[in-house]
Amino acid sequence: MPRTGVFICHCGTNIAGTVDIEKAVEASRNFPGVVHADDYRYLCSEMGQDLIKKAIEDNKLERVVVGTCSPRMHEGTFRKAAAEAGLNPYLLEVANIREHCSWVHKDIEEGTPKAIALLRAAVAKAVLNESLDAPELEVEKRALVIGGGIAGIQAAIDIAEAGYEVDVVEREPSIGGRMAQLEKTFPTLDCSACILTPKMVEAAQHPNINLITYSEVEEVKGFVGQFDVKIRQKARSVDPVKCTGCGVCYEKCPAKASSEFEMGLSKRKAIYVPFPQAVPNVPVIDRDACLYFRKGRCQICEKECPPQAIVYDQKDEFIERRYGTIIVATGFDQMSPSQYGEYGYGQHPDILTGLEFERLFNASGPTGGKVVRLSDGKPPKKVVFVQCVGSRDKARGMNYCSKICCMYTAKQAVLLKEKVPDAKSYVFYIDVRTAGKGYEEFQRRAAEEYDVAYLRGQVGKIFPEGDHLVVHGVDSLSGKIIEIKADMVVLAAASIARADAPDLGRIVGINSDSYHFFNEAHPKLKPVETHTAGIFIAGACQAPKDIPDTVAQASAAAVKAVGLLSKDFLKGEACTAEVNQAECSGCMYCEAVCPYSAINPVEIEERYHGGTLKRTVAEVNPALCQGCGSCTVICRSGSVNLKGFSNEQILAEVDAICLQR
Amino acid sequence: MSTALNEKSAGYQPLIVAFCCNWCSYAGGDLAGTSRMSYPANVRVIRVPCCGRMNPMFVLRAFQRGADGVLVAGCHPGDCHYSTGNYHGRRRLSAFKRLVEFAGFEPDRFEVRWISSSEGDKFAEEMEQMTAKIKALGPNRKMRDARWQSVT
């Protein structure tokens, strides 16, 4: 029996509050194999780790069990300490007596026996642990950024500046994302295009950045350091090399379709660039709208194009490339408020969402930058803003706060006053949330200097009456029922995850929360990492956030990516499957269930009745194996086992846990 | 034989073994802890890499050794860290549950649940429900291994 040491952490009172440490140490001394047991206030501290190291040396320990927080928290810390004392790090086991015990049980009478059972199981497993070595894996020195909004652009520039190649895949014909749709940005009222366009151009011109626009990621295989990605480059029907971006094609094109960039408020041509500052400035033919593709006639763009860049028979192409790391920065959508019947969205042209209203300010927007009613073209004199449409609404919408609405509403009210000086704004709100540098000051200015009326309360009904929209609401501070004859209503609809975020999550291999926002690995300490090594997230695909937070997160993700790319080799998974080839019958069922194609048939020679026999057996490639263990269960002869989670180890844990029965 | 759980009260306290996948359900259990939710101490968790690693033998062994209920928890179908492990697990374990029933053992003692790493509340709730259900079913007498009992 290997000489085993048990160390139990008090974690201040986090564990000691619900687990009788003295009793647990005493009980541990009696587990088979245990020659040393000790406790310490904070094992993860330097002194705590030194205590473990010293005990390993003094007692010649061959196995170590720590009763601490979750192995997902500090397993690495303690393994490193064990390695520093000369022990193979995989000879250490963690008993999770904090998250799975002391924090979920209130009574020391309940917590103590459970902690002892968990420690006993960890010791039973540890005595069967073996020394393991993680294989070294080569790192492909190239990054992939999915999404070409401000988060993707910032991340790509940071990675490129660090000296690594980076590809940016963008679904739309141009990079720019949501920020390109904005007129001004709070709280400084910078023109959004003026600060974004230089970044877009920088990304396009950077020698290390390769923009792959009008494209989508279809498949991701492999693992950290070696992700094999398949990208579908949709047919643009325009040769980007020949195209000069002169714009004759979309001037002459006779077919029209609703403009996605303008939130459907205006039309674009069938051949189009989404917005004037598009990067790359190469048009795309929308084949669903193009007369030539629909009816076989027209071809005006082809005739008019000076450099002959139109290619009608262009096909979707696939790019297959290997990347060391991936950053997902796919942004957000705005919820359609049409499910809120009382607000009448979709039934009147003067009831808009925040993002639609934003487009009215823009010089290249649907109204040429004039803030006017879409119904009659007159400037609105009274505008009602409704906050939290779909946000903070447990019953019908999202539980969360969309974070940006209070600020962009204040911004839009200020901009409105500048465009239409005699306009009056009313804002119905639940709470005004302005946490951010300069945010509170800006909102105050909107209320005080720009005469924006803030009404705490909710809107019950909006309906048209003559030329106006009647807004019925309640001011809960004065208790009065309010009726406003408004010219326009702006609904601050909730920021939501992209409708296809779960699909992308599945392709890339990262998971999302109940709202379909991608999950970070730790809500505080690993905000841009995901549970899949080598894949990072940035921007509003993780949760609603404003531009400063998005940019900060993008740079953070870039640093993580660069950290990974700067290594020539990574340590792979040590807990891999292994085949007992003497027992393997070569049925190769394991090959079929392996998600990583890590199992292959090999021919071996065996001595048999004096002669030699050739037969096929399975072999695991430890560099590819990620240790899921599917093969171990499918194996009919039980000849595949998983290092670190072997059948014997799991059964030993079961036995130890059930021992009290 | 130590009966730590039984000492506290005369009331019957079942033993429930929960096998949780490292990436979703074990992390969900961690989140339940971090969020200071509470659930009965009858549940003891064993960490496995994936529910596709779950050999039905592990479940049978727990019942033999006196567990009153066994829960296997993995990532939601489609969200497996290893892409397909929980599909294999789902199929294998649902067939196993039918087999257990066919063999004359209460199938309700064995459950498979999908709990993601962000569902700390669901983790606590499932543990609560499982414990209540097993309490109602009473001790597992059918599958316990008499030899094992005598050894300890």
CSV table of N, CA and C in Angstrom, one decimal, chain A residues 7 11 27 32 36 56 85 136 147 181 257 273 295 303 305 317 343 345 364 402 477 481 571:
chain,number,residue,atom,x,y,z
A,7,PHE,N,-4.2,16.0,3.8
A,7,PHE,CA,-4.1,17.3,4.3
A,7,PHE,C,-5.5,18.0,4.2
A,11,CYS,N,-9.9,26.4,5.2
A,11,CYS,CA,-10.4,27.6,4.4
A,11,CYS,C,-11.0,28.6,5.3
A,27,ALA,N,-10.2,10.6,11.6
A,27,ALA,CA,-10.8,9.6,10.7
A,27,ALA,C,-9.8,9.2,9.6
A,32,PRO,N,-7.0,3.1,4.9
A,32,PRO,CA,-5.9,2.2,4.5
A,32,PRO,C,-4.9,3.0,3.7
A,36,HIS,N,0.1,9.7,7.3
A,36,HIS,CA,0.3,11.1,7.8
A,36,HIS,C,-1.0,11.9,7.5
A,56,ILE,N,5.7,15.7,2.5
A,56,ILE,CA,6.1,14.7,1.5
A,56,ILE,C,7.5,14.2,1.7
A,85,ALA,N,7.9,18.9,-4.7
A,85,ALA,CA,8.5,18.1,-3.7
A,85,ALA,C,9.0,16.7,-4.3
A,136,GLU,N,3.5,16.2,-25.2
A,136,GLU,CA,3.7,17.6,-25.7
A,136,GLU,C,3.0,17.8,-27.1
A,147,GLY,N,-16.3,36.7,-35.8
A,147,GLY,CA,-17.0,37.9,-35.6
A,147,GLY,C,-16.2,39.1,-35.8
A,181,GLN,N,-23.4,50.6,-36.8
A,181,GLN,CA,-24.8,51.0,-37.0
A,181,GLN,C,-25.1,52.2,-36.1
A,257,ALA,N,-34.1,45.3,-52.1
A,257,ALA,CA,-34.5,44.4,-51.0
A,257,ALA,C,-34.4,45.2,-49.7
A,273,VAL,N,-23.2,47.2,-51.0
A,273,VAL,CA,-22.4,47.2,-49.8
A,273,VAL,C,-23.3,47.6,-48.7
A,295,LYS,N,-34.9,35.6,-62.4
A,295,LYS,CA,-35.6,35.4,-63.6
A,295,LYS,C,-34.7,35.2,-64.8
A,303,LYS,N,-22.8,44.5,-67.2
A,303,LYS,CA,-22.6,45.3,-68.3
A,303,LYS,C,-21.9,46.7,-67.9
A,305,CYS,N,-20.2,47.3,-65.0
A,305,CYS,CA,-19.0,47.2,-64.2
A,305,CYS,C,-17.7,47.5,-65.0
A,317,GLU,N,-17.0,28.7,-51.5
A,317,GLU,CA,-15.8,28.0,-51.4
A,317,GLU,C,-15.5,27.7,-49.9
A,343,TYR,N,-47.5,47.7,-26.6
A,343,TYR,CA,-46.6,48.8,-27.1
A,343,TYR,C,-46.9,49.0,-28.6
A,345,TYR,N,-45.7,47.7,-31.2
A,345,TYR,CA,-44.6,47.7,-32.1
A,345,TYR,C,-44.9,46.9,-33.4
A,364,SER,N,-26.1,58.8,-43.4
A,364,SER,CA,-26.3,57.8,-44.5
A,364,SER,C,-27.5,56.9,-44.2
A,402,SER,N,-30.2,44.8,-19.5
A,402,SER,CA,-29.5,44.9,-20.7
A,402,SER,C,-28.3,45.8,-20.7
A,477,LEU,N,-43.9,57.6,-8.7
A,477,LEU,CA,-43.4,58.5,-7.6
A,477,LEU,C,-44.5,59.5,-7.2
A,481,ILE,N,-51.6,59.0,-13.0
A,481,ILE,CA,-51.7,58.4,-14.3
A,481,ILE,C,-51.3,59.4,-15.3
A,571,LYS,N,1.3,21.4,-23.0
A,571,LYS,CA,1.1,20.1,-22.3
A,571,LYS,C,-0.3,19.6,-22.7
